Amino acid sequence: MSDDLFAGTEAAARFVEVALPVPLRRRFTYRVPAGTPLPPVGSRVAVPFSGRKLVGVVLGHPEAAPEGVKRIKSVAGLIERDPVFEPELLQFLLEAADYYLHPVGDVLRAAAPALPTEALRALRQGGFLEDGEALAGPVVATRTELFARPAATPEGRVGASQQVVLALVAERGEVSVGELRAHVKDARGVVRRLAERGLLTVEEREVPTDPFFSQPVAPDRPPEPTDAQREAIERLTRALDEGASTHLLHGVTGSGKTEVYLRVIAEARARGRGALLLVPEIALTPQLVHRFRARFGDGIAVLHSALTQTQRALAWRGLRRGELHLAVGARSALFAPVQNLGVIVVDEEHDPSFKQEEGFRYHARDMAILRAHRAGAVCVLGSATPSIETRFRADREQVALSVLPSRATARSLPDVELVDLKRHGPGPSGHPLITGPLHRALERCLADQGQAILFLNRRGFAPSLRCEMCGEVAECPACSVSLTEHRRAQVLRCHYCDYRTAITPTCPSCGLRGLTPIGTGTEGLEDVLANVFAPAKVARLDRDTAAGGRAVESVLDRLRRGEIDVLVGTQMVTKGHDIPGVTLVGVILADQSLAFPDFRASERTFQLLSQVAGRAGRGEREGKVVLQTFQPTHPAIACAKHHDYGRFFQAELEARRELEYAPFGRLVAVRVDAGDERRAQEAADRLAERARAHPAARAGVVSILGPAPAPIARLRARFRFRLMLRSPQRRALRAVARALADRIDEGLGSARAHVDVDPVSML
Ligand code: ADP
Ligand code: ZN
């Protein structure tokens, strides 16, 4: 390893402060042996830790060892030469860790790309990684791709293909040969000849092999913005030059929010700045990636769970080196090392999947605001149904507001018909969830060659099974939830721990008779529809049918090509799909999400219903929505019928004000679990005692609610209790939460506990 990288630091301190992936909210000091270069801040090192070797991140170079520590261990090896985290990103991650009271080492591990395989192997075998350089290169072979950039304007004659290539390259700045193949024959040859004439420069680079890039995409022609879009674009463009700011782009479904994102990101690029686009579920948004590739070409890092570790590491490196300027992905893309960040877009900012629900429990939308703020970037929160918190802040002018009030195309929002399930029984099919009005709407839709999307938020054939003789319900042995029947797979499954068991011919409890399915899931509904509406082609989209990005894309492609007439599915069908042939959307049971033990249940329901309704009538023909419910007068449902966000927002805000819920109060959840119920309860009691003894609680500034058994009282064979801290005062709330985090660090015997700041899930 060359020494010049570390020149000038040799004489300085010989200690490093390291963050380790251990469940302790503290940092550790190690000595750097003489002769080893001082690892820079933000780089990874291997260190000995209680008999193991761990990989940590260097946070600083203290002058001296901490007082009172007798023997300081030495760093075992350096992992990489260049810091994996640059200072700005590292600083942001430290702040995020602090905000969520989460161990910083775990945050850094969650954010960094996986280590090269060789590094891990060497670590496992107890080897020393003296030479980080050998491990910093690409880990597994990748595809290389030729990129062309403009070099000079032609003086002589150029052929037709050459002209096309030159025009594209001039327009984009850089185009891959793979993309050019969509436009000209023998793209490589054309590019080579142009390069020989000095009209292009070419560069061979590694690119990730990736399902999102398997098909070439033709460049699009940006549409002329509508007046509302133009106003939003201009405002956001101005903001790019004015330092950090947060904006809510509140636009109804189909109003052209994506077009605004594209334009703003293009403006950022024109200023040499990078961009980050966060979406709720990247696997569900192949179409969105498509649109970004059509506008910006393939120089995009698409971060999704199907990437191999190598692909992820390459994407990280491409961004880190400034070769890629745009990262697109779900919540964890928040940590992508985009250089010179100009804009972060959070699409569907209200979506609960931006909240990570295990380990480092962060909210990507909230942290996007923080990251943009620290980077002097513009944060754009887009939604048709903004979260109550975000819209509240916009109304108070803490967040700038741009509104797109109508659809970008001439289409109006679809008409919504409410079907009261208390009054409407089964239609001609005899199935209780296919009422007469829904049945007729489906018939009409199919007769008009339209397509339908039916939303039912329950997977499987039937959500539970009961014995009609003894009343026993089939339950998961490890969780306090009922097992779902999956008839195709011939199993009963727990949707929480994935326990599976064969369907028994008779009740396991009394043995008298077989179990009866209770209720209907997507699989059951699919079967009924295929029978009743034959020969219509019925398909299903849920987590059982979609194992990975490609499966989702193929279902959506088939739907787009008209090969599917009726698509049945869970929440997966509600997300931003833009399928022009869909003229009917049916919501089978709107009440499901209202039944959740959660103060946001009403908000979620309104958002879900608005989202799914927005899938209808995006093409030439008017859309219609049939919404079946037991509670037609509930504000979430009545307001969704009228696409009336404003009225829903006001009603919801008043309800929250009374109960001191967000945005009026803040919450911290503390969850405790143990294999033994009594131990879990005791640990929860101990934490509650500590919380109640805190001055902020004694003064009544912070309310301590509970402990109480969690809504799912037993999960994966552990008993769960929950304690809530609530306060309108952030500082006071944090002080109590921190005291509990410290108490948790002291240990709770066999019980485990974690702190969840701004919890989203109430489970
Ligand atoms: P949203 O993200 O708000 O749901 P999209 O950006 O997907 O909306 O736009 C909905 C549809 O309208 C898309 O088919 C898009 O191509 C089209 N569209 C967007 N902006 C315009 C425009 N200015 N002129 C014409 N069509 C547009
Ligand atoms: Zn289970």
PDB file of C-alpha atoms and ligand atoms in Angstrom, residues 476-481 483 494-499 715-716, ligand 2:
ATOM      1  CA  CYS A 476     -49.624 -20.611  14.943  1.00  0.00           C
ATOM      2  CA  PRO A 477     -47.784 -22.499  17.689  1.00  0.00           C
ATOM      3  CA  ALA A 478     -45.299 -19.633  18.020  1.00  0.00           C
ATOM      4  CA  CYS A 479     -47.501 -16.560  17.511  1.00  0.00           C
ATOM      5  CA  SER A 480     -50.869 -15.441  18.794  1.00  0.00           C
ATOM      6  CA  VAL A 481     -52.363 -15.241  15.308  1.00  0.00           C
ATOM      7  CA  LEU A 483     -52.968 -19.623  10.433  1.00  0.00           C
ATOM      8  CA  CYS A 494     -48.321 -18.054   9.693  1.00  0.00           C
ATOM      9  CA  HIS A 495     -47.887 -14.700   7.980  1.00  0.00           C
ATOM     10  CA  TYR A 496     -45.746 -13.448  10.824  1.00  0.00           C
ATOM     11  CA  CYS A 497     -43.130 -16.162  11.382  1.00  0.00           C
ATOM     12  CA  ASP A 498     -43.681 -18.215   8.236  1.00  0.00           C
ATOM     13  CA  TYR A 499     -44.468 -21.397  10.166  1.00  0.00           C
ATOM     14  CA  LEU A 715     -44.569 -13.565  18.199  1.00  0.00           C
ATOM     15  CA  ARG A 716     -41.941 -16.138  17.210  1.00  0.00           C
TER      16      ARG A 716
HETATM   17 ZN    ZN B   2     -46.141 -17.610  13.648  1.00  0.00          ZN
END
